[in-house]
PDB file of C-alpha atoms in Angstrom:
ATOM      1  CA  MET M 297     118.632 180.400  72.881  1.00 86.00           C
ATOM      2  CA  ARG M 298     121.451 178.511  74.569  1.00 89.00           C
ATOM      3  CA  ILE M 299     121.351 174.746  74.848  1.00 90.00           C
ATOM      4  CA  HIS M 300     123.727 172.838  77.082  1.00 92.00           C
ATOM      5  CA  LEU M 301     124.128 169.085  77.432  1.00 92.00           C
ATOM      6  CA  TRP M 302     126.351 167.207  79.803  1.00 92.00           C
ATOM      7  CA  LEU M 303     126.323 163.455  80.121  1.00 91.00           C
ATOM      8  CA  ALA M 304     128.316 161.002  82.185  1.00 92.00           C
ATOM      9  CA  SER M 305     127.879 157.331  81.322  1.00 91.00           C
ATOM     10  CA  PHE M 306     129.001 154.702  83.819  1.00 87.00           C
ATOM     11  CA  LEU M 307     129.247 151.183  82.412  1.00 80.00           C
ATOM     12  CA  ILE M 308     128.519 148.943  85.367  1.00 74.00           C
ATOM     13  CA  LEU M 309     129.017 145.679  83.522  1.00 71.00           C
ATOM     14  CA  THR M 310     130.179 144.864  80.004  1.00 78.00           C
ATOM     15  CA  LEU M 311     130.436 141.310  78.722  1.00 80.00           C
ATOM     16  CA  GLY M 312     132.305 141.006  75.440  1.00 78.00           C
ATOM     17  CA  TYR M 313     132.914 138.236  72.934  1.00 74.00           C
ATOM     18  CA  ALA M 314     135.788 138.249  70.460  1.00 71.00           C
ATOM     19  CA  LEU M 315     136.823 136.020  67.609  1.00 60.00           C
ATOM     20  CA  PRO M 316     140.198 134.331  68.202  1.00 51.00           C
ATOM     21  CA  GLY M 317     142.267 136.842  66.232  1.00 44.00           C
ATOM     22  CA  TYR M 318     141.129 139.777  68.336  1.00 41.00           C
ATOM     23  CA  ALA M 319     141.514 137.924  71.622  1.00 40.00           C
ATOM     24  CA  GLN M 320     145.016 136.679  70.962  1.00 41.00           C
ATOM     25  CA  ASP M 321     147.447 136.824  73.865  1.00 40.00           C
ATOM     26  CA  ILE M 322     150.528 139.008  73.865  1.00 36.00           C
ATOM     27  CA  SER M 323     153.346 136.506  74.141  1.00 39.00           C
ATOM     28  CA  ASP M 324     157.057 136.929  74.682  1.00 41.00           C
ATOM     29  CA  THR M 325     157.812 136.783  70.959  1.00 39.00           C
ATOM     30  CA  ASP M 326     159.668 139.541  69.184  1.00 43.00           C
ATOM     31  CA  PRO M 327     157.577 142.747  69.561  1.00 42.00           C
ATOM     32  CA  SER M 328     158.042 143.909  65.986  1.00 42.00           C
ATOM     33  CA  SER M 329     157.012 140.564  64.494  1.00 43.00           C
ATOM     34  CA  GLU M 330     154.052 140.352  66.899  1.00 45.00           C
ATOM     35  CA  ALA M 331     152.814 143.779  65.848  1.00 44.00           C
ATOM     36  CA  ALA M 332     153.142 142.845  62.206  1.00 44.00           C
ATOM     37  CA  ALA M 333     151.267 139.616  62.853  1.00 45.00           C
ATOM     38  CA  GLN M 334     148.379 141.540  64.414  1.00 44.00           C
ATOM     39  CA  ILE M 335     148.039 143.582  61.218  1.00 42.00           C
ATOM     40  CA  ALA M 336     148.240 140.549  58.959  1.00 44.00           C
ATOM     41  CA  THR M 337     145.710 138.299  60.700  1.00 51.00           C
ATOM     42  CA  GLY M 338     142.745 139.746  58.752  1.00 56.00           C
ATOM     43  CA  PRO M 339     139.502 141.178  60.078  1.00 69.00           C
ATOM     44  CA  GLN M 340     139.057 140.844  63.847  1.00 80.00           C
ATOM     45  CA  PHE M 341     135.688 141.243  65.544  1.00 82.00           C
ATOM     46  CA  ASP M 342     134.715 142.277  69.043  1.00 88.00           C
ATOM     47  CA  VAL M 343     131.098 142.489  70.298  1.00 90.00           C
ATOM     48  CA  ALA M 344     130.110 143.738  73.767  1.00 90.00           C
ATOM     49  CA  LEU M 345     126.785 143.929  75.610  1.00 91.00           C
ATOM     50  CA  GLY M 346     126.424 145.853  78.850  1.00 92.00           C
ATOM     51  CA  ILE M 347     124.302 147.747  81.351  1.00 93.00           C
ATOM     52  CA  GLY M 348     125.164 151.205  82.616  1.00 94.00           C
ATOM     53  CA  MET M 349     123.920 154.450  84.130  1.00 94.00           C
ATOM     54  CA  LEU M 350     123.390 157.718  82.293  1.00 95.00           C
ATOM     55  CA  ARG M 351     123.756 160.826  84.465  1.00 96.00           C
ATOM     56  CA  GLY M 352     123.371 164.431  83.365  1.00 97.00           C
ATOM     57  CA  ASP M 353     120.917 166.870  81.854  1.00 97.00           C
ATOM     58  CA  THR M 354     120.029 168.830  78.753  1.00 97.00           C
ATOM     59  CA  ARG M 355     119.090 172.418  79.481  1.00 95.00           C
ATOM     60  CA  TYR M 356     118.150 175.515  77.563  1.00 93.00           C
ATOM     61  CA  GLU M 357     117.936 179.210  78.314  1.00 93.00           C
ATOM     62  CA  ILE M 358     115.815 181.792  76.508  1.00 91.00           C
ATOM     63  CA  GLY M 359     116.209 185.544  76.797  1.00 88.00           C
ATOM     64  CA  GLY M 360     117.298 188.757  75.171  1.00 85.00           C
ATOM     65  CA  LEU M 361     115.522 190.631  72.400  1.00 84.00           C
ATOM     66  CA  ALA M 362     112.253 189.109  71.170  1.00 84.00           C
ATOM     67  CA  THR M 363     110.922 190.055  67.727  1.00 85.00           C
ATOM     68  CA  TRP M 364     107.237 189.579  66.901  1.00 79.00           C
ATOM     69  CA  SER M 365     105.921 188.768  63.425  1.00 79.00           C
ATOM     70  CA  ASP M 366     104.728 192.376  62.973  1.00 80.00           C
ATOM     71  CA  GLY M 367     108.290 193.635  63.487  1.00 82.00           C
ATOM     72  CA  SER M 368     107.810 194.952  67.017  1.00 87.00           C
ATOM     73  CA  THR M 369     110.400 194.023  69.639  1.00 86.00           C
ATOM     74  CA  LEU M 370     110.495 193.344  73.346  1.00 83.00           C
ATOM     75  CA  ALA M 371     113.620 193.570  75.500  1.00 86.00           C
ATOM     76  CA  GLN M 372     113.651 190.680  77.956  1.00 86.00           C
ATOM     77  CA  PRO M 373     115.960 189.676  80.796  1.00 86.00           C
ATOM     78  CA  ASP M 374     118.700 187.297  79.702  1.00 87.00           C
ATOM     79  CA  PRO M 375     117.994 184.623  80.673  1.00 88.00           C
ATOM     80  CA  THR M 376     114.240 184.953  80.978  1.00 92.00           C
ATOM     81  CA  SER M 377     113.626 181.233  81.271  1.00 93.00           C
ATOM     82  CA  GLN M 378     115.714 178.146  81.936  1.00 95.00           C
ATOM     83  CA  LEU M 379     114.559 174.536  81.766  1.00 96.00           C
ATOM     84  CA  ILE M 380     116.782 171.734  83.055  1.00 97.00           C
ATOM     85  CA  TRP M 381     115.728 168.317  81.788  1.00 97.00           C
ATOM     86  CA  PRO M 382     117.199 165.370  83.722  1.00 97.00           C
ATOM     87  CA  LEU M 383     118.697 162.404  81.889  1.00 97.00           C
ATOM     88  CA  ASP M 384     119.234 160.038  84.807  1.00 96.00           C
ATOM     89  CA  VAL M 385     118.346 156.527  83.625  1.00 96.00           C
ATOM     90  CA  TYR M 386     119.763 153.029  83.292  1.00 95.00           C
ATOM     91  CA  MET M 387     120.905 152.156  79.779  1.00 95.00           C
ATOM     92  CA  LEU M 388     121.440 148.971  77.812  1.00 95.00           C
ATOM     93  CA  HIS M 389     124.284 149.233  75.323  1.00 93.00           C
ATOM     94  CA  LEU M 390     125.577 147.153  72.446  1.00 93.00           C
ATOM     95  CA  ASN M 391     128.919 147.801  70.761  1.00 92.00           C
ATOM     96  CA  ALA M 392     130.664 146.139  67.824  1.00 93.00           C
ATOM     97  CA  ASP M 393     134.253 146.682  66.621  1.00 91.00           C
ATOM     98  CA  ILE M 394     136.033 145.362  63.546  1.00 91.00           C
ATOM     99  CA  LEU M 395     139.776 145.765  63.039  1.00 86.00           C
ATOM    100  CA  LEU M 396     140.739 145.386  59.380  1.00 86.00           C
ATOM    101  CA  ALA M 397     144.066 144.072  58.161  1.00 72.00           C
ATOM    102  CA  ASP M 398     145.071 147.426  56.693  1.00 72.00           C
ATOM    103  CA  ARG M 399     145.032 149.132  60.098  1.00 87.00           C
ATOM    104  CA  PHE M 400     141.481 150.427  59.889  1.00 92.00           C
ATOM    105  CA  LYS M 401     139.074 150.061  62.798  1.00 92.00           C
ATOM    106  CA  LEU M 402     135.303 150.502  62.481  1.00 95.00           C
ATOM    107  CA  SER M 403     132.983 150.754  65.505  1.00 95.00           C
ATOM    108  CA  LEU M 404     129.250 151.071  66.050  1.00 96.00           C
ATOM    109  CA  GLY M 405     127.531 151.488  69.404  1.00 95.00           C
ATOM    110  CA  VAL M 406     123.874 151.805  70.422  1.00 96.00           C
ATOM    111  CA  LYS M 407     122.410 152.761  73.824  1.00 96.00           C
ATOM    112  CA  LYS M 408     118.755 152.608  74.885  1.00 97.00           C
ATOM    113  CA  ASN M 409     117.200 153.417  78.252  1.00 97.00           C
ATOM    114  CA  ILE M 410     115.608 150.520  80.157  1.00 94.00           C
ATOM    115  CA  ARG M 411     113.475 152.660  82.473  1.00 90.00           C
ATOM    116  CA  ASP M 412     111.412 155.811  81.862  1.00 93.00           C
ATOM    117  CA  SER M 413     111.585 157.878  85.049  1.00 94.00           C
ATOM    118  CA  ALA M 414     114.490 160.328  84.721  1.00 95.00           C
ATOM    119  CA  GLY M 415     114.134 162.636  87.742  1.00 95.00           C
ATOM    120  CA  LYS M 416     112.733 166.142  88.290  1.00 97.00           C
ATOM    121  CA  MET M 417     112.675 168.801  85.596  1.00 97.00           C
ATOM    122  CA  GLU M 418     113.392 172.317  86.917  1.00 98.00           C
ATOM    123  CA  ASP M 419     111.824 175.377  85.263  1.00 96.00           C
ATOM    124  CA  SER M 420     112.985 178.857  86.334  1.00 97.00           C
ATOM    125  CA  ASP M 421     111.718 182.245  85.093  1.00 95.00           C
ATOM    126  CA  TRP M 422     113.270 185.636  85.851  1.00 96.00           C
ATOM    127  CA  GLY M 423     111.873 189.157  85.439  1.00 93.00           C
ATOM    128  CA  ILE M 424     108.253 188.107  84.892  1.00 92.00           C
ATOM    129  CA  TYR M 425     106.833 190.775  87.201  1.00 92.00           C
ATOM    130  CA  TRP M 426     109.156 193.324  85.608  1.00 92.00           C
ATOM    131  CA  LEU M 427     107.793 192.420  82.156  1.00 89.00           C
ATOM    132  CA  ASP M 428     104.248 192.725  83.546  1.00 88.00           C
ATOM    133  CA  GLY M 429     104.994 196.308  84.635  1.00 88.00           C
ATOM    134  CA  ILE M 430     104.599 195.754  88.375  1.00 87.00           C
ATOM    135  CA  ALA M 431     106.018 198.723  90.261  1.00 83.00           C
ATOM    136  CA  GLY M 432     109.373 198.027  91.891  1.00 86.00           C
ATOM    137  CA  ALA M 433     109.847 194.707  90.092  1.00 89.00           C
ATOM    138  CA  ARG M 434     113.385 193.798  89.050  1.00 91.00           C
ATOM    139  CA  GLN M 435     114.762 191.923  86.072  1.00 91.00           C
ATOM    140  CA  ASP M 436     117.084 189.664  88.058  1.00 92.00           C
ATOM    141  CA  THR M 437     114.705 188.105  90.590  1.00 94.00           C
ATOM    142  CA  LEU M 438     113.529 184.519  90.282  1.00 96.00           C
ATOM    143  CA  ASP M 439     109.783 184.984  89.984  1.00 96.00           C
ATOM    144  CA  TYR M 440     108.512 181.533  88.971  1.00 95.00           C
ATOM    145  CA  TYR M 441     110.078 178.184  89.813  1.00 97.00           C
ATOM    146  CA  SER M 442     108.595 174.735  89.240  1.00 97.00           C
ATOM    147  CA  GLU M 443     109.526 171.072  89.442  1.00 98.00           C
ATOM    148  CA  SER M 444     107.922 168.296  87.415  1.00 97.00           C
ATOM    149  CA  SER M 445     108.221 164.532  87.205  1.00 98.00           C
ATOM    150  CA  THR M 446     109.553 163.281  83.873  1.00 98.00           C
ATOM    151  CA  ASP M 447     109.411 160.263  81.577  1.00 97.00           C
ATOM    152  CA  LEU M 448     112.285 159.867  79.120  1.00 97.00           C
ATOM    153  CA  ASP M 449     112.709 157.949  75.883  1.00 97.00           C
ATOM    154  CA  ALA M 450     116.415 158.042  74.958  1.00 97.00           C
ATOM    155  CA  LEU M 451     118.320 156.596  72.011  1.00 97.00           C
ATOM    156  CA  ILE M 452     122.040 157.186  71.433  1.00 97.00           C
ATOM    157  CA  TRP M 453     124.208 155.759  68.700  1.00 96.00           C
ATOM    158  CA  ASP M 454     127.762 156.468  67.665  1.00 97.00           C
ATOM    159  CA  ALA M 455     129.916 155.334  64.786  1.00 97.00           C
ATOM    160  CA  THR M 456     133.671 155.741  64.297  1.00 97.00           C
ATOM    161  CA  ALA M 457     136.208 155.030  61.622  1.00 97.00           C
ATOM    162  CA  GLY M 458     139.772 154.848  62.883  1.00 96.00           C
ATOM    163  CA  TYR M 459     143.280 154.445  61.516  1.00 95.00           C
ATOM    164  CA  VAL M 460     146.082 152.896  63.558  1.00 93.00           C
ATOM    165  CA  LEU M 461     148.767 155.565  63.896  1.00 94.00           C
ATOM    166  CA  TYR M 462     151.033 153.560  66.182  1.00 93.00           C
ATOM    167  CA  LEU M 463     151.061 149.816  66.841  1.00 88.00           C
ATOM    168  CA  HIS M 464     153.025 147.933  69.475  1.00 88.00           C
ATOM    169  CA  PRO M 465     152.160 144.812  71.493  1.00 87.00           C
ATOM    170  CA  SER M 466     151.611 146.952  74.597  1.00 91.00           C
ATOM    171  CA  LEU M 467     150.375 150.228  73.088  1.00 94.00           C
ATOM    172  CA  THR M 468     148.086 151.206  70.205  1.00 92.00           C
ATOM    173  CA  ILE M 469     147.133 154.745  69.124  1.00 96.00           C
ATOM    174  CA  ILE M 470     144.256 155.255  66.690  1.00 95.00           C
ATOM    175  CA  GLY M 471     143.082 158.451  64.999  1.00 97.00           C
ATOM    176  CA  LEU M 472     139.279 158.659  64.905  1.00 97.00           C
ATOM    177  CA  LEU M 473     136.616 160.222  62.723  1.00 98.00           C
ATOM    178  CA  GLY M 474     133.379 159.864  64.664  1.00 98.00           C
ATOM    179  CA  TYR M 475     129.693 160.716  64.636  1.00 98.00           C
ATOM    180  CA  VAL M 476     127.298 160.731  67.594  1.00 98.00           C
ATOM    181  CA  HIS M 477     123.511 161.026  67.328  1.00 98.00           C
ATOM    182  CA  GLU M 478     121.369 161.495  70.425  1.00 98.00           C
ATOM    183  CA  ASP M 479     117.584 161.574  70.527  1.00 98.00           C
ATOM    184  CA  PHE M 480     115.665 162.482  73.697  1.00 98.00           C
ATOM    185  CA  ASP M 481     111.861 162.660  74.036  1.00 98.00           C
ATOM    186  CA  ILE M 482     110.689 163.808  77.472  1.00 98.00           C
ATOM    187  CA  ASP M 483     107.283 164.383  79.074  1.00 97.00           C
ATOM    188  CA  ALA M 484     106.885 166.579  82.165  1.00 97.00           C
ATOM    189  CA  TYR M 485     103.888 166.093  84.452  1.00 96.00           C
ATOM    190  CA  ASN M 486     102.666 166.469  88.050  1.00 96.00           C
ATOM    191  CA  THR M 487     104.071 169.973  88.378  1.00 96.00           C
ATOM    192  CA  THR M 488     104.511 172.031  91.535  1.00 97.00           C
ATOM    193  CA  GLN M 489     105.093 175.764  90.995  1.00 96.00           C
ATOM    194  CA  TRP M 490     106.377 178.306  93.512  1.00 97.00           C
ATOM    195  CA  TYR M 491     106.661 182.111  93.434  1.00 96.00           C
ATOM    196  CA  PRO M 492     109.907 182.927  95.288  1.00 96.00           C
ATOM    197  CA  SER M 493     109.946 186.720  94.727  1.00 95.00           C
ATOM    198  CA  TYR M 494     106.264 187.370  95.426  1.00 93.00           C
ATOM    199  CA  PRO M 495     106.821 188.348  99.104  1.00 93.00           C
ATOM    200  CA  LEU M 496     109.519 190.819  97.997  1.00 92.00           C
ATOM    201  CA  TYR M 497     106.992 192.829  95.971  1.00 89.00           C
ATOM    202  CA  THR M 498     103.786 192.350  97.992  1.00 87.00           C
ATOM    203  CA  GLY M 499     104.842 191.423 101.498  1.00 88.00           C
ATOM    204  CA  ASN M 500     102.611 188.347 101.242  1.00 89.00           C
ATOM    205  CA  THR M 501     103.397 184.713 100.583  1.00 91.00           C
ATOM    206  CA  LEU M 502     101.766 183.124  97.564  1.00 92.00           C
ATOM    207  CA  PRO M 503     101.108 179.393  98.110  1.00 95.00           C
ATOM    208  CA  PRO M 504     102.441 176.865  95.593  1.00 96.00           C
ATOM    209  CA  GLU M 505     100.216 175.580  92.820  1.00 95.00           C
ATOM    210  CA  TYR M 506      99.847 171.951  91.772  1.00 95.00           C
ATOM    211  CA  TYR M 507      99.057 170.598  88.307  1.00 93.00           C
ATOM    212  CA  ASN M 508      98.340 166.869  88.214  1.00 94.00           C
ATOM    213  CA  ARG M 509      98.588 166.454  84.456  1.00 93.00           C
ATOM    214  CA  LYS M 510     101.056 166.491  81.591  1.00 95.00           C
ATOM    215  CA  MET M 511     102.433 170.024  81.278  1.00 94.00           C
ATOM    216  CA  ILE M 512     105.235 169.954  78.671  1.00 95.00           C
ATOM    217  CA  THR M 513     106.556 167.648  75.978  1.00 96.00           C
ATOM    218  CA  TYR M 514     110.135 168.181  74.857  1.00 97.00           C
ATOM    219  CA  GLU M 515     112.033 166.674  71.943  1.00 98.00           C
ATOM    220  CA  ILE M 516     115.689 167.303  71.192  1.00 97.00           C
ATOM    221  CA  THR M 517     118.232 165.699  68.885  1.00 98.00           C
ATOM    222  CA  TYR M 518     121.994 166.224  68.841  1.00 98.00           C
ATOM    223  CA  ASP M 519     124.258 165.472  65.868  1.00 98.00           C
ATOM    224  CA  ILE M 520     127.966 165.543  66.635  1.00 98.00           C
ATOM    225  CA  PRO M 521     130.665 164.830  64.033  1.00 98.00           C
ATOM    226  CA  TYR M 522     134.105 164.908  65.652  1.00 98.00           C
ATOM    227  CA  LEU M 523     137.810 164.136  65.422  1.00 98.00           C
ATOM    228  CA  GLY M 524     139.500 162.165  68.169  1.00 98.00           C
ATOM    229  CA  LEU M 525     142.191 159.824  69.419  1.00 98.00           C
ATOM    230  CA  GLU M 526     141.982 156.416  71.081  1.00 97.00           C
ATOM    231  CA  THR M 527     144.816 154.855  73.057  1.00 96.00           C
ATOM    232  CA  THR M 528     144.896 151.220  74.203  1.00 94.00           C
ATOM    233  CA  TRP M 529     147.386 149.889  76.731  1.00 95.00           C
ATOM    234  CA  ASN M 530     147.773 146.136  77.164  1.00 92.00           C
ATOM    235  CA  VAL M 531     148.875 145.964  80.802  1.00 94.00           C
ATOM    236  CA  ASN M 532     149.425 142.212  80.593  1.00 91.00           C
ATOM    237  CA  ASP M 533     147.950 139.163  78.907  1.00 86.00           C
ATOM    238  CA  ALA M 534     144.591 139.647  80.636  1.00 89.00           C
ATOM    239  CA  ILE M 535     144.076 143.354  81.299  1.00 93.00           C
ATOM    240  CA  ARG M 536     143.535 146.095  78.730  1.00 92.00           C
ATOM    241  CA  LEU M 537     143.072 149.812  79.488  1.00 95.00           C
ATOM    242  CA  GLN M 538     141.701 152.304  76.986  1.00 95.00           C
ATOM    243  CA  ALA M 539     141.318 156.102  76.862  1.00 97.00           C
ATOM    244  CA  ASN M 540     139.707 158.237  74.167  1.00 97.00           C
ATOM    245  CA  ALA M 541     138.990 161.915  73.530  1.00 98.00           C
ATOM    246  CA  GLY M 542     137.226 163.932  70.845  1.00 98.00           C
ATOM    247  CA  TYR M 543     136.336 167.509  69.929  1.00 98.00           C
ATOM    248  CA  THR M 544     134.234 169.363  67.357  1.00 98.00           C
ATOM    249  CA  THR M 545     133.041 172.855  66.490  1.00 98.00           C
ATOM    250  CA  TYR M 546     130.264 171.451  64.270  1.00 97.00           C
ATOM    251  CA  ALA M 547     127.781 170.175  66.854  1.00 98.00           C
ATOM    252  CA  LYS M 548     124.103 170.731  66.002  1.00 97.00           C
ATOM    253  CA  ALA M 549     120.903 170.555  68.012  1.00 97.00           C
ATOM    254  CA  GLU M 550     117.241 170.761  67.057  1.00 97.00           C
ATOM    255  CA  ASP M 551     114.485 170.911  69.642  1.00 96.00           C
ATOM    256  CA  LYS M 552     110.738 171.324  70.024  1.00 95.00           C
ATOM    257  CA  ASP M 553     109.211 172.497  73.294  1.00 94.00           C
ATOM    258  CA  HIS M 554     105.439 172.190  73.569  1.00 92.00           C
ATOM    259  CA  HIS M 555     104.006 173.917  76.644  1.00 90.00           C
ATOM    260  CA  LEU M 556     100.567 172.344  76.911  1.00 89.00           C
ATOM    261  CA  VAL M 557      99.559 174.942  79.504  1.00 78.00           C
ATOM    262  CA  GLY M 558     100.693 178.540  79.127  1.00 65.00           C
ATOM    263  CA  ALA M 559      99.444 181.830  77.758  1.00 53.00           C
ATOM    264  CA  TYR M 560      95.738 182.056  78.582  1.00 47.00           C
ATOM    265  CA  GLY M 561      95.594 178.279  78.892  1.00 55.00           C
ATOM    266  CA  GLN M 562      96.502 177.733  75.228  1.00 67.00           C
ATOM    267  CA  GLY M 563     100.179 176.972  75.643  1.00 82.00           C
ATOM    268  CA  SER M 564     102.952 177.493  73.110  1.00 86.00           C
ATOM    269  CA  ILE M 565     105.287 175.636  70.762  1.00 89.00           C
ATOM    270  CA  SER M 566     108.949 176.648  70.480  1.00 90.00           C
ATOM    271  CA  LYS M 567     111.425 175.312  67.915  1.00 92.00           C
ATOM    272  CA  THR M 568     115.162 175.939  67.748  1.00 93.00           C
ATOM    273  CA  ASP M 569     118.053 175.080  65.435  1.00 94.00           C
ATOM    274  CA  ALA M 570     121.368 175.611  67.191  1.00 95.00           C
ATOM    275  CA  ASP M 571     125.082 175.184  66.425  1.00 96.00           C
ATOM    276  CA  GLY M 572     128.156 175.053  68.600  1.00 97.00           C
ATOM    277  CA  ARG M 573     130.906 172.875  69.975  1.00 97.00           C
ATOM    278  CA  ALA M 574     131.286 169.610  71.871  1.00 98.00           C
ATOM    279  CA  TRP M 575     134.006 167.672  73.596  1.00 97.00           C
ATOM    280  CA  MET M 576     134.143 164.178  75.036  1.00 97.00           C
ATOM    281  CA  TYR M 577     136.443 161.697  76.717  1.00 97.00           C
ATOM    282  CA  GLY M 578     136.261 158.216  78.154  1.00 96.00           C
ATOM    283  CA  PHE M 579     138.111 155.541  80.105  1.00 95.00           C
ATOM    284  CA  HIS M 580     137.531 151.800  79.860  1.00 93.00           C
ATOM    285  CA  GLY M 581     139.057 148.684  81.339  1.00 93.00           C
ATOM    286  CA  THR M 582     138.717 145.099  80.144  1.00 91.00           C
ATOM    287  CA  ALA M 583     139.766 141.853  81.815  1.00 91.00           C
ATOM    288  CA  LEU M 584     139.945 138.681  79.732  1.00 87.00           C
ATOM    289  CA  LEU M 585     138.036 135.793  81.293  1.00 88.00           C
ATOM    290  CA  SER M 586     139.034 133.350  78.573  1.00 85.00           C
ATOM    291  CA  ARG M 587     140.281 133.382  75.001  1.00 80.00           C
ATOM    292  CA  HIS M 588     136.852 134.563  73.815  1.00 81.00           C
ATOM    293  CA  TRP M 589     135.147 136.277  76.747  1.00 88.00           C
ATOM    294  CA  ALA M 590     135.975 139.474  78.610  1.00 88.00           C
ATOM    295  CA  LEU M 591     134.465 141.573  81.409  1.00 89.00           C
ATOM    296  CA  GLY M 592     134.765 145.362  81.447  1.00 90.00           C
ATOM    297  CA  ALA M 593     133.697 148.663  82.941  1.00 91.00           C
ATOM    298  CA  GLY M 594     134.028 152.250  81.810  1.00 93.00           C
ATOM    299  CA  TYR M 595     133.193 155.938  82.061  1.00 94.00           C
ATOM    300  CA  ASP M 596     132.311 158.364  79.251  1.00 96.00           C
ATOM    301  CA  PHE M 597     131.756 162.121  79.444  1.00 97.00           C
ATOM    302  CA  LEU M 598     130.170 164.406  76.841  1.00 97.00           C
ATOM    303  CA  LYS M 599     129.485 168.134  76.961  1.00 97.00           C
ATOM    304  CA  ILE M 600     127.768 170.220  74.264  1.00 97.00           C
ATOM    305  CA  GLU M 601     127.207 173.987  74.082  1.00 97.00           C
ATOM    306  CA  VAL M 602     125.148 175.380  71.187  1.00 96.00           C
ATOM    307  CA  HIS M 603     123.352 178.660  70.415  1.00 94.00           C
ATOM    308  CA  GLY M 604     120.503 179.504  68.061  1.00 93.00           C
ATOM    309  CA  ASP M 605     117.301 181.473  67.494  1.00 89.00           C
ATOM    310  CA  THR M 606     113.973 180.217  68.807  1.00 89.00           C
ATOM    311  CA  ASP M 607     110.637 180.612  67.014  1.00 88.00           C
ATOM    312  CA  THR M 608     107.635 180.430  69.340  1.00 84.00           C
ATOM    313  CA  THR M 609     103.971 180.232  68.396  1.00 86.00           C
ATOM    314  CA  PHE M 610     101.453 181.175  71.078  1.00 77.00           C
ATOM    315  CA  GLY M 611      98.196 179.282  70.690  1.00 67.00           C
ATOM    316  CA  ALA M 612      96.022 181.920  72.296  1.00 55.00           C
ATOM    317  CA  PHE M 613      96.960 184.536  69.704  1.00 55.00           C
ATOM    318  CA  ASP M 614      98.216 182.393  66.805  1.00 56.00           C
ATOM    319  CA  GLU M 615     101.193 184.771  67.018  1.00 59.00           C
ATOM    320  CA  THR M 616     104.873 184.061  66.401  1.00 66.00           C
ATOM    321  CA  CYS M 617     107.877 185.456  68.228  1.00 60.00           C
ATOM    322  CA  SER M 618     111.596 184.911  67.552  1.00 66.00           C
ATOM    323  CA  ILE M 619     114.015 185.059  70.464  1.00 64.00           C
TER     324      ILE M 619
END
């Protein structure tokens, strides 16, 4: 099983509050003494609250050799099935930073969706007629395709510990050790299913089918420890620009797919543990409104690719298959 996640977060509005030490202006004093003063001022706090948009999807593909519990195998097209779950919602986010006197920076951020509807889930299946033994059927044709409405419950939090590698009144570079946890629970309902390849094999058109009920529940969590860098550029006394990037080869994902309708009406439950890599980057801008208050906007991107084996239990047979 292959699981892919890509997310783009657009921060429409961020309102931040800082204690005086963190909001201090960059004056025309000696740069070296100013940098030293920033280190010696003690802990400095920065808290921001904002609203943004989350855009992207989490998708998985199943295919290849399937092994049943009795040891028998079945060669399947790869992919056999692909589900694309949308993650298009508005998010409320809260972030807190603390800069310690010994050049350490700690950050914690939390994001929660403020609406449920996330868009249309797309489910595609290839080689179904071929697996059913229909004469002339091919492995590479899209045989089933459906779209479903979705409701999403999303929670994302990230924590970082950073060390200031370079400090100057106009430029700061911080090395980061970070951890991101993402939790998505999605329901798919009101499904419309089409049969694109049916005319190819029969010469007839098969009308779409409609299911006005909940069809699938899907739960997936991502855990992403990473190493990164953060660079802050103080353009002037009022404007601050920031860029960050991170990478890991230790990303993990766990999911549970419950098809409420499936084999002989009994459905199936699939569970996967997967490992892989992830990379991320972001850009943020902040404008000071006063000594304590600031207004900002930003963009963050995250992509994850993981692979693992899927165990599926079919309710109709109480049978298990690993893919």
